[in-house]
Coordinates of C-alpha atoms and ligand atoms in Angstrom, one line a residue:
M270 CA 24.3 3.0 7.5
A271 CA 20.7 3.7 8.6
Y272 CA 18.6 0.6 9.4
R273 CA 15.6 0.1 7.2
I274 CA 12.1 -0.7 8.6
L275 CA 9.1 -1.8 6.7
I276 CA 5.9 -1.0 8.6
T277 CA 2.5 -2.5 7.8
M278 CA -0.5 -0.2 7.8
D279 CA -3.0 -2.6 9.4
D280 CA -3.2 -0.3 12.4
L281 CA -2.8 3.0 10.7
E282 CA -2.7 5.1 13.9
A283 CA 0.1 3.0 15.4
A284 CA 1.9 2.9 12.0
V285 CA 2.0 6.6 11.6
R286 CA 3.0 7.3 15.2
L287 CA 5.9 4.7 15.1
N288 CA 7.0 5.8 11.6
A289 CA 7.6 9.3 13.0
A290 CA 9.6 7.9 15.9
F291 CA 11.7 5.8 13.6
E292 CA 12.4 8.7 11.2
A293 CA 13.4 10.9 14.2
A294 CA 15.8 8.2 15.3
G295 CA 17.5 8.1 11.9
F296 CA 15.9 4.9 10.5
E297 CA 14.8 4.7 6.9
T298 CA 11.1 3.7 6.8
S299 CA 8.5 2.6 4.3
M300 CA 4.9 1.5 4.7
V301 CA 3.0 -1.3 3.1
S302 CA -0.8 -2.1 3.2
A303 CA -2.4 -5.5 3.1
Q304 CA -3.5 -4.7 -0.5
D305 CA 0.0 -3.8 -1.7
D306 CA 2.3 -6.3 -3.3
A307 CA 4.2 -7.4 -0.2
K308 CA 6.8 -9.2 -2.2
A309 CA 7.6 -6.2 -4.4
A310 CA 7.8 -4.0 -1.2
V311 CA 10.3 -6.4 0.4
L312 CA 12.4 -6.6 -2.7
R313 CA 12.3 -2.9 -3.3
D314 CA 13.0 -1.8 0.3
D315 CA 15.2 -4.6 1.4
P316 CA 14.3 -4.0 5.1
D317 CA 16.3 -5.0 8.2
L318 CA 13.1 -5.3 10.1
V319 CA 9.4 -5.8 9.3
L320 CA 7.0 -4.3 11.8
L321 CA 3.5 -5.7 11.7
T322 CA 1.2 -3.3 13.4
G323 CA -1.9 -5.5 13.4
G324 CA -3.8 -8.2 11.6
L325 CA -1.4 -10.8 12.7
H326 CA -3.8 -13.6 12.2
E327 CA -4.7 -12.5 8.7
P328 CA -3.4 -14.3 5.6
A329 CA -1.6 -11.2 4.4
A330 CA 0.5 -11.1 7.6
A331 CA 1.4 -14.8 7.1
R332 CA 2.3 -14.2 3.4
L333 CA 4.5 -11.3 4.4
L334 CA 6.2 -13.3 7.2
A335 CA 6.8 -16.2 4.8
L336 CA 8.8 -13.8 2.6
V337 CA 11.2 -12.7 5.2
R338 CA 11.2 -15.5 7.8
D339 CA 14.4 -17.3 8.3
G340 CA 16.5 -14.7 6.6
R341 CA 18.5 -11.9 8.0
V342 CA 15.3 -9.8 8.5
A343 CA 14.0 -9.4 12.0
T344 CA 10.2 -9.3 12.6
L345 CA 8.2 -7.6 15.3
G346 CA 4.5 -8.0 15.8
L347 CA 2.2 -5.6 17.7
L348 CA -0.5 -7.6 19.6
E349 CA -3.9 -6.4 20.7
P350 CA -3.9 -5.9 24.5
T351 CA -6.4 -8.8 24.7
E352 CA -4.0 -11.2 23.2
A353 CA -2.9 -13.3 26.2
D354 CA 0.5 -14.7 25.4
P355 CA 3.0 -12.8 23.2
A356 CA 5.5 -15.7 23.5
A357 CA 2.9 -18.1 22.1
V358 CA 2.2 -15.8 19.1
T359 CA 5.9 -15.3 18.5
H360 CA 6.4 -19.0 18.4
R361 CA 3.3 -19.8 16.3
M362 CA 4.0 -17.1 13.7
G363 CA 7.7 -17.4 13.6
L364 CA 8.2 -13.8 14.6
T365 CA 11.5 -12.6 16.2
A366 CA 9.5 -10.9 18.9
A367 CA 6.0 -9.6 19.8
I368 CA 4.8 -6.9 22.2
A369 CA 1.4 -5.7 23.3
K370 CA -0.2 -2.4 22.2
P371 CA 0.0 0.4 22.9
A372 CA 3.6 0.3 21.9
D373 CA 5.7 3.1 23.4
P374 CA 7.5 4.7 20.4
S375 CA 10.9 5.2 22.0
D376 CA 10.8 1.7 23.6
T377 CA 9.8 0.2 20.2
V378 CA 12.6 2.0 18.4
A379 CA 15.1 0.7 21.0
L380 CA 13.7 -2.8 20.8
C381 CA 13.9 -2.8 17.0
R382 CA 17.5 -1.6 17.1
R383 CA 18.3 -4.5 19.4
L384 CA 16.5 -7.0 17.3
I385 CA 18.3 -5.9 14.1
E386 CA 21.7 -5.9 15.7
R387 CA 21.0 -9.3 17.3
K388 CA 20.0 -10.7 13.9
Q389 CA 23.1 -9.3 12.3
L390 CA 25.2 -11.0 15.0
Q391 CA 23.4 -14.3 14.3
E392 CA 24.2 -14.0 10.6
R393 CA 27.8 -13.2 11.4
T394 CA 28.2 -16.1 13.9
G395 CA 25.9 -18.7 12.3
I396 CA 24.1 -19.1 15.7
L397 CA 20.5 -19.5 14.7
G398 CA 17.5 -19.4 17.0
D399 CA 14.8 -17.0 18.3
H400 CA 14.3 -18.9 21.5
P401 CA 14.9 -16.7 24.6
A402 CA 17.6 -19.1 25.7
I403 CA 19.5 -18.6 22.5
Q404 CA 18.9 -14.8 22.6
E405 CA 20.4 -14.9 26.1
V406 CA 23.4 -16.8 24.8
L407 CA 23.9 -14.1 22.1
I408 CA 23.7 -11.3 24.7
K409 CA 26.3 -13.1 26.8
I410 CA 28.6 -13.5 23.8
E411 CA 28.3 -9.8 23.1
Q412 CA 29.2 -9.0 26.8
M413 CA 32.0 -11.6 27.1
A414 CA 33.8 -11.1 23.7
P415 CA 35.6 -7.8 24.5
V416 CA 37.3 -9.1 27.7
S417 CA 40.0 -11.8 28.1
S418 CA 38.4 -13.7 31.0
T419 CA 38.1 -17.5 30.8
V420 CA 34.8 -18.7 29.6
L421 CA 33.2 -22.1 30.3
I422 CA 30.7 -23.3 27.8
E423 CA 28.5 -26.2 28.9
G424 CA 25.9 -28.1 26.9
E425 CA 25.2 -31.5 25.5
S426 CA 27.0 -32.8 22.4
G427 CA 25.9 -31.0 19.2
T428 CA 24.4 -27.9 21.0
G429 CA 26.8 -25.5 19.4
K430 CA 29.6 -25.1 22.0
E431 CA 32.3 -24.8 19.3
L432 CA 30.2 -22.4 17.3
V433 CA 29.9 -20.2 20.4
A434 CA 33.6 -20.4 21.2
R435 CA 34.4 -19.3 17.7
A436 CA 31.8 -16.4 17.9
I437 CA 33.5 -15.2 21.1
H438 CA 36.8 -15.2 19.4
E439 CA 35.5 -13.5 16.2
L440 CA 33.8 -10.7 18.1
S441 CA 36.8 -10.1 20.4
P442 CA 39.8 -7.8 19.8
R443 CA 41.8 -11.1 19.2
R444 CA 39.9 -11.9 16.0
A445 CA 42.9 -11.4 13.7
R446 CA 45.0 -13.7 16.0
P447 CA 44.9 -17.5 16.0
F448 CA 41.9 -19.6 17.3
I449 CA 43.2 -23.0 18.3
A450 CA 40.9 -25.9 19.4
V451 CA 42.3 -28.9 21.3
N452 CA 40.2 -31.9 22.2
C453 CA 41.3 -32.9 25.7
A454 CA 39.6 -36.3 25.5
A455 CA 41.2 -37.5 22.3
L456 CA 44.8 -37.9 23.5
P457 CA 46.5 -39.9 26.3
E458 CA 48.1 -37.9 29.1
T459 CA 51.7 -37.6 27.7
L460 CA 50.6 -36.7 24.2
L461 CA 48.1 -34.2 25.5
E462 CA 50.7 -32.4 27.5
S463 CA 53.1 -32.2 24.6
E464 CA 50.2 -31.1 22.4
L465 CA 49.2 -28.3 24.8
F466 CA 52.6 -27.2 26.1
G467 CA 55.0 -28.5 23.4
H468 CA 58.2 -30.4 24.1
E469 CA 62.0 -30.0 23.9
K470 CA 64.1 -32.1 21.7
G471 CA 64.9 -35.5 23.3
S472 CA 62.4 -35.0 26.2
F473 CA 61.0 -38.5 25.3
T474 CA 61.7 -41.2 22.8
D475 CA 59.8 -39.8 19.9
A476 CA 60.7 -36.2 20.6
V477 CA 63.2 -35.9 17.8
E478 CA 63.0 -32.1 17.6
R479 CA 61.5 -29.3 19.6
R480 CA 57.8 -28.8 19.1
L481 CA 55.6 -25.8 19.9
G482 CA 52.5 -26.5 22.0
R483 CA 49.1 -25.2 21.2
F484 CA 49.3 -22.6 24.0
E485 CA 52.3 -21.1 22.2
I486 CA 50.7 -21.3 18.8
A487 CA 47.6 -19.6 20.2
D488 CA 49.7 -16.7 21.8
T489 CA 47.7 -13.4 21.6
G490 CA 44.7 -15.4 20.4
T491 CA 42.2 -17.8 21.9
I492 CA 42.5 -21.5 22.8
L493 CA 39.4 -23.8 23.0
L494 CA 39.9 -26.6 25.4
D495 CA 37.2 -29.0 24.3
E496 CA 35.9 -31.8 26.5
V497 CA 37.9 -30.3 29.4
G498 CA 36.0 -32.5 31.8
E499 CA 38.0 -35.5 30.5
M500 CA 41.4 -33.9 31.2
P501 CA 43.8 -36.2 33.1
P502 CA 44.7 -35.0 36.7
A503 CA 48.4 -34.3 36.0
T504 CA 47.5 -32.1 33.0
Q505 CA 44.9 -30.3 35.1
V506 CA 47.7 -29.2 37.5
K507 CA 49.6 -27.8 34.6
L508 CA 46.6 -26.1 33.1
L509 CA 45.9 -24.5 36.5
R510 CA 49.3 -23.0 36.5
V511 CA 48.8 -21.5 33.0
L512 CA 45.5 -20.0 34.1
E513 CA 47.0 -18.6 37.3
E514 CA 50.5 -17.5 36.1
R515 CA 50.0 -17.3 32.3
E516 CA 53.1 -19.3 31.9
F517 CA 54.1 -23.0 31.5
F518 CA 57.1 -25.3 30.7
R519 CA 57.5 -27.3 27.6
V520 CA 57.7 -31.0 28.3
G521 CA 61.4 -31.5 29.2
G522 CA 61.9 -27.7 29.3
A523 CA 63.6 -25.8 32.0
S524 CA 62.6 -22.2 31.4
P525 CA 59.1 -20.9 31.7
I526 CA 57.3 -19.6 28.7
K527 CA 54.9 -16.7 29.0
V528 CA 51.8 -16.4 26.8
D529 CA 48.8 -14.2 26.4
V530 CA 46.0 -16.6 25.5
R531 CA 42.3 -16.4 26.2
V532 CA 41.0 -19.7 27.4
V533 CA 37.6 -20.9 26.4
A534 CA 36.7 -24.4 27.8
A535 CA 33.9 -26.6 26.7
T536 CA 32.3 -29.6 28.2
N537 CA 29.3 -31.8 27.5
R538 CA 29.1 -33.1 31.0
S539 CA 28.4 -30.8 34.0
L540 CA 31.8 -29.6 35.2
R541 CA 30.3 -29.1 38.7
E542 CA 29.4 -32.8 38.8
A543 CA 32.8 -33.7 37.4
M544 CA 34.2 -31.8 40.4
A545 CA 31.8 -33.6 42.8
T546 CA 33.0 -37.0 41.5
G547 CA 36.7 -35.9 41.8
D548 CA 37.3 -36.0 38.1
I549 CA 38.1 -32.2 38.0
R550 CA 40.0 -30.4 40.7
S551 CA 37.9 -27.9 42.5
D552 CA 40.6 -25.1 42.1
L553 CA 40.6 -25.7 38.3
Y554 CA 36.8 -25.7 38.2
Y555 CA 36.6 -22.3 39.8
R556 CA 39.4 -21.0 37.5
L557 CA 37.6 -22.1 34.4
N558 CA 34.1 -21.1 35.6
V559 CA 34.8 -17.3 35.6
L560 CA 32.2 -16.6 32.9
A561 CA 29.7 -19.3 32.0
I562 CA 27.5 -20.0 29.0
Y563 CA 25.0 -22.8 29.0
L564 CA 23.6 -24.1 25.8
P565 CA 20.2 -25.8 26.2
P566 CA 19.5 -29.1 24.4
L567 CA 17.4 -28.7 21.3
R568 CA 14.4 -30.6 22.9
E569 CA 14.2 -27.6 25.3
R570 CA 13.9 -25.1 22.5
R571 CA 11.8 -26.9 20.0
S572 CA 10.3 -23.6 18.8
D573 CA 13.6 -23.0 16.9
I574 CA 13.3 -26.3 15.0
P575 CA 11.3 -24.9 12.1
L576 CA 13.7 -22.1 11.6
L577 CA 16.7 -24.4 11.8
V578 CA 15.2 -26.9 9.4
R579 CA 14.3 -24.3 6.8
R580 CA 17.8 -22.7 7.0
F581 CA 19.5 -26.0 6.7
I582 CA 17.3 -27.0 3.7
H583 CA 18.2 -23.7 2.1
E584 CA 21.9 -24.2 2.8
F585 CA 22.2 -27.8 1.6
S586 CA 20.0 -27.4 -1.4
K587 CA 22.4 -24.7 -2.5
L588 CA 25.5 -26.7 -1.6
H589 CA 24.3 -29.8 -3.4
D590 CA 22.7 -27.8 -6.2
R591 CA 19.3 -29.4 -5.7
P592 CA 16.4 -27.0 -6.2
F593 CA 14.2 -27.5 -3.2
R594 CA 10.8 -26.1 -2.2
G595 CA 11.0 -27.0 1.5
I596 CA 9.2 -29.3 3.8
E597 CA 5.6 -30.4 4.2
P598 CA 4.0 -29.3 7.5
A599 CA 3.4 -32.8 8.6
A600 CA 7.0 -33.7 8.1
L601 CA 8.2 -30.6 10.0
Q602 CA 5.9 -31.5 12.8
I603 CA 7.6 -34.9 13.1
L604 CA 11.0 -33.1 13.3
V605 CA 9.7 -30.6 15.9
D606 CA 8.4 -33.5 18.1
S607 CA 11.6 -35.6 17.9
P608 CA 13.8 -35.9 21.0
W609 CA 17.1 -35.0 19.2
P610 CA 19.6 -36.6 21.5
G611 CA 22.4 -35.4 19.1
N612 CA 20.9 -31.9 19.1
V613 CA 21.5 -29.4 16.3
R614 CA 24.3 -31.5 14.8
Q615 CA 21.9 -34.5 14.4
L616 CA 19.2 -32.3 13.0
R617 CA 21.6 -30.7 10.5
N618 CA 23.0 -34.0 9.4
L619 CA 19.6 -35.4 8.9
V620 CA 18.4 -32.4 6.9
E621 CA 21.4 -32.8 4.7
S622 CA 20.7 -36.4 4.0
M623 CA 17.1 -35.7 3.3
V624 CA 17.9 -32.9 0.9
V625 CA 20.2 -35.3 -1.0
L626 CA 17.9 -38.3 -0.9
A627 CA 14.4 -37.0 -1.0
P628 CA 12.9 -38.0 -4.4
T629 CA 10.7 -34.9 -4.7
S630 CA 11.6 -31.3 -4.1
E631 CA 9.9 -31.2 -0.8
I632 CA 10.6 -33.3 2.3
R633 CA 7.6 -35.5 3.1
P634 CA 6.9 -37.5 6.3
E635 CA 7.9 -40.7 4.4
D636 CA 11.3 -39.2 3.6
I637 CA 12.2 -39.0 7.3
P638 CA 14.1 -42.1 8.5
R639 CA 11.9 -44.5 10.4
E640 CA 13.7 -44.2 13.8
I641 CA 12.8 -40.5 13.8
R642 CA 9.3 -41.1 12.5
E643 CA 8.5 -44.0 14.8
P644 CA 10.6 -43.5 18.0
G645 CA 11.2 -46.7 19.9
R646 CA 11.7 -48.7 16.7
E647 CA 15.4 -48.4 16.2
R648 CA 17.1 -49.4 13.1
L649 CA 18.9 -52.6 13.9
L650 CA 20.3 -55.3 11.8
P651 CA 21.3 -58.0 14.3
V652 CA 24.0 -60.5 13.5
R653 CA 23.2 -63.7 15.3
V654 CA 26.0 -66.2 16.0
P655 CA 24.7 -69.7 15.8
G656 CA 25.6 -72.1 18.5
M657 CA 25.7 -69.6 21.3
A658 CA 22.6 -71.0 22.9
R659 CA 24.2 -74.4 23.4
E660 CA 26.3 -75.3 26.3
V661 CA 29.7 -74.4 25.3
A662 CA 33.0 -75.2 27.0
G663 CA 36.7 -75.3 26.6
Q664 CA 38.0 -75.1 23.1
E665 CA 34.7 -74.3 21.5
L666 CA 34.2 -71.3 23.8
T667 CA 37.7 -70.0 23.0
Y668 CA 36.9 -70.4 19.3
I669 CA 33.6 -68.6 19.5
V670 CA 35.1 -65.7 21.5
Q671 CA 37.9 -65.5 19.0
S672 CA 35.4 -65.4 16.2
L673 CA 33.5 -62.7 17.9
L674 CA 36.5 -60.5 18.4
D675 CA 37.5 -61.0 14.8
L676 CA 34.0 -60.1 13.7
R677 CA 34.2 -57.0 15.9
L678 CA 37.5 -55.9 14.1
Q679 CA 35.9 -56.6 10.8
V680 CA 32.8 -54.5 11.6
E681 CA 35.0 -51.7 12.9
D682 CA 36.8 -51.8 9.6
L683 CA 33.4 -51.4 7.8
R684 CA 32.6 -48.5 10.1
R685 CA 35.9 -46.8 9.2
R686 CA 35.1 -47.3 5.5
L687 CA 31.7 -45.6 6.0
E688 CA 33.2 -42.8 8.0
D689 CA 32.5 -40.1 5.4
H690 CA 28.8 -40.6 6.2
P691 CA 27.4 -39.0 9.3
Q692 CA 25.5 -42.1 10.4
R693 CA 28.1 -44.8 10.8
V694 CA 27.7 -48.5 11.6
E695 CA 29.3 -49.6 14.8
V696 CA 29.4 -52.7 17.0
I697 CA 27.7 -51.8 20.2
E698 CA 28.4 -55.0 22.1
V699 CA 30.2 -58.2 21.6
P700 CA 29.0 -60.3 24.5
H701 CA 30.7 -63.5 25.2
E702 CA 29.4 -64.7 28.5
A703 CA 25.7 -64.7 28.1
P704 CA 24.0 -67.7 26.5
D705 CA 21.8 -66.8 23.5
A706 CA 24.2 -63.9 22.9
E707 CA 24.2 -62.1 19.6
V708 CA 26.3 -59.4 18.1
V709 CA 24.3 -56.3 17.5
V710 CA 25.2 -54.1 14.6
S711 CA 23.4 -50.8 14.9
P712 CA 23.6 -47.4 13.5
S713 CA 25.8 -45.2 15.7
G714 CA 25.3 -41.6 16.6
M715 CA 23.3 -40.3 19.4
A716 CA 20.1 -41.9 18.2
S717 CA 21.3 -45.3 19.2
R718 CA 22.9 -44.4 22.5
A719 CA 19.8 -45.3 24.4
G720 CA 20.3 -48.9 23.3
E721 CA 24.0 -49.1 24.0
G722 CA 25.1 -52.2 25.8
Q723 CA 21.7 -54.0 25.4
L724 CA 21.0 -57.2 23.6
R725 CA 18.4 -57.2 20.9
P726 CA 16.4 -60.1 19.7
P727 CA 17.0 -61.0 16.1
R728 CA 14.2 -59.7 13.9
G729 CA 13.4 -62.8 12.0
R730 CA 13.6 -62.2 8.2
D731 CA 16.3 -59.5 8.3
A732 CA 18.6 -61.2 10.9
V733 CA 22.1 -61.6 9.5
V734 CA 23.6 -64.9 10.6
Y735 CA 27.3 -64.9 11.1
E736 CA 29.0 -68.2 10.4
A737 CA 32.6 -69.1 11.3
G738 CA 34.8 -68.5 8.2
M739 CA 32.7 -65.7 6.8
S740 CA 34.9 -62.8 5.6
M741 CA 34.2 -59.1 6.0
A742 CA 32.9 -59.0 2.5
D743 CA 30.5 -61.8 3.2
V744 CA 29.2 -60.0 6.3
E745 CA 28.8 -56.8 4.3
R746 CA 27.0 -58.6 1.6
A747 CA 24.7 -60.4 4.0
T748 CA 23.9 -57.1 5.7
I749 CA 23.1 -55.4 2.4
E750 CA 20.9 -58.3 1.5
A751 CA 19.1 -58.1 4.8
A752 CA 18.6 -54.4 4.3
L753 CA 17.2 -54.9 0.8
A754 CA 14.9 -57.6 2.1
E755 CA 13.7 -55.3 4.9
T756 CA 13.0 -52.5 2.4
R757 CA 11.5 -54.9 -0.2
G758 CA 14.3 -54.0 -2.6
N759 CA 14.1 -50.2 -2.2
R760 CA 17.7 -49.3 -2.7
R761 CA 17.3 -45.7 -1.5
K762 CA 15.8 -46.8 1.8
A763 CA 18.3 -49.6 2.1
A764 CA 21.2 -47.3 1.7
E765 CA 19.6 -44.9 4.2
M766 CA 19.2 -47.7 6.7
L767 CA 22.8 -48.8 6.3
G768 CA 24.0 -45.3 6.6
I769 CA 25.8 -45.4 3.3
G770 CA 25.3 -43.4 0.1
E771 CA 22.9 -44.7 -2.5
R772 CA 25.8 -44.6 -5.0
T773 CA 28.0 -46.7 -2.7
L774 CA 25.2 -49.3 -2.5
Y775 CA 24.8 -49.3 -6.3
R776 CA 28.5 -49.8 -6.7
K777 CA 28.5 -52.7 -4.3
L778 CA 25.5 -54.4 -6.0
K779 CA 27.4 -54.0 -9.3
E780 CA 30.4 -55.7 -7.7
Y781 CA 28.3 -58.6 -6.6
E782 CA 26.8 -58.9 -10.1
A783 CA 30.3 -58.9 -11.5
E784 CA 31.4 -61.6 -9.1
G785 CA 28.5 -63.7 -10.4
G786 CA 25.1 -63.8 -8.8
S787 CA 22.9 -61.0 -7.7
I788 CA 21.0 -60.1 -4.6
S789 CA 17.8 -62.1 -4.5
S790 CA 15.6 -59.6 -2.7
L791 CA 16.2 -56.9 -5.3
T792 CA 13.0 -56.0 -7.2
Ligands
ATP291 N1 22.3 -22.5 17.2 C1 22.8 -23.1 16.1 N2 22.5 -22.6 14.9 C2 23.0 -23.1 13.7 N3 23.8 -24.2 13.7 C3 24.1 -24.8 14.9 C4 23.7 -24.2 16.1 N4 24.2 -25.0 17.1 C5 24.9 -25.9 16.6 N5 24.9 -25.8 15.2 C6 25.6 -26.7 14.3 O1 25.6 -28.0 14.8 C7 26.8 -28.6 14.6 C8 27.4 -28.9 15.9 O2 27.8 -27.8 16.6 P1 29.2 -27.7 17.5 O3 30.3 -28.5 16.9 O4 29.4 -26.3 17.9 O5 28.6 -28.5 18.8 P2 29.3 -28.9 20.1 O6 28.4 -28.5 21.2 O7 30.7 -28.4 20.1 O8 29.3 -30.5 20.1 P3 30.3 -31.6 20.7 O9 30.1 -31.5 22.2 O10 29.9 -32.9 20.2 O11 31.7 -31.2 20.4 C9 27.7 -27.7 13.8 O12 27.5 -28.0 12.4 C10 27.0 -26.3 14.1 O13 27.2 -25.4 13.0
MG292 MG1 32.6 -29.4 20.1

């Protein structure tokens, strides 16, 4: 099917010249002037690409871009030769690309074809972003998909490694065959080996029957070895054999099994460094690193944040059936400036929570959680254990340590119960040597990693004091009380602080009421 191009007539001479070139190349074209109804034109022509021939800084151009931005439509701007920096204009206006005039017709046609095909690839794979680093990733995916060579994908957590691995599989001739992901860090050595290679009946105590490994299940398809940098040394030797010989033995098996599996490995630590520290064998490193893709952290491609935010708002407002206008510029600015240690995953989860929780149909700065709005002020609800400042010895110390361990188990239980929510509560540290020690309960997720292992001073009014004999329910109730005190009774904010749904909070408050007594700080 012919690609459709909508050309603006701001620079009539360029528009006419390029229009002829596009028609000659088999594109369907239409033209729109600044006076025309751009919305009607976009709806009528349903273009694959909008080409702005001039007037990029005029309101009409901004209106036209707002109509097609963030969708499957590519946009190309032609800049005056005096315009210094095409990349800056691209970024500021949210264009897919910009080039300086005079635009060579055949180069422009070729560029537009590439931009359209790249956009279609992005729609198909879900990998969003106009940043050159992401465009480079897409080019690599296109190049690497057709072959069967091993691919190593490196990038921090949440940068899209699994998304890219799936895209490689989806674009490959193996697409109709299985795609199997195995997390190499999640299992101890023996289980991982039986997971990857299968086992024969009776090969170990629990092996009551023969089991196929993931490599066998993935035969003729693709296997994703996630967190490959964490693979135990003995398993590395076996993996190396698969990569070299394309065969392996089931655990307890005597005959080799041949497979045709494409291996994609992912890691959120540098595999070269893992090799330097001896965690990964060098022969395995070179076997895995045949083709490599690096996914940059989100903070290194901030120009993609507006696009990601708008797409996620669109996606989640549809999913949760909440009509949503979008985001205020000041709020978007805060998101653009944030460090995003959890990368796209963290941004996506945050947008989902804001779409669900924002009281108006537009995200405002005050709807953004405080630790994003005011970096450095982390959300902490410290639990202080009284008596720790005193000299403690013998039995008393044993008792306190025991209480701390119990408390840790209880809080972990709470964390499990909140697990359906992306921002969980987890005990970061249960210190038992330091005087003045306290148990810190803090939101988990990447945002709190920086504070991991540190002690925090209790924050006065909202400190939760743990006393021996308190049950989990008591700790939970005290924590909720502290959160409500902190937010002056604002339940929505309190729920957000605690990382639980507002409804869960309501239910718990109802339970407390039913038990007799209500929470004092509620207004
Ligand atoms: N470029 C992107 N465009 C759209 N969504 C993205 C992009 N990158 C990541 N995501 C989304 O972010 C989330 C995390 O992505 P993914 O699971 O692929 O990350 P990862 O690098 O494998 O993380 P981890 O190392 O923690 O396993 C997913 O919901 C994914 O859809
Ligand atoms: Mg992953």
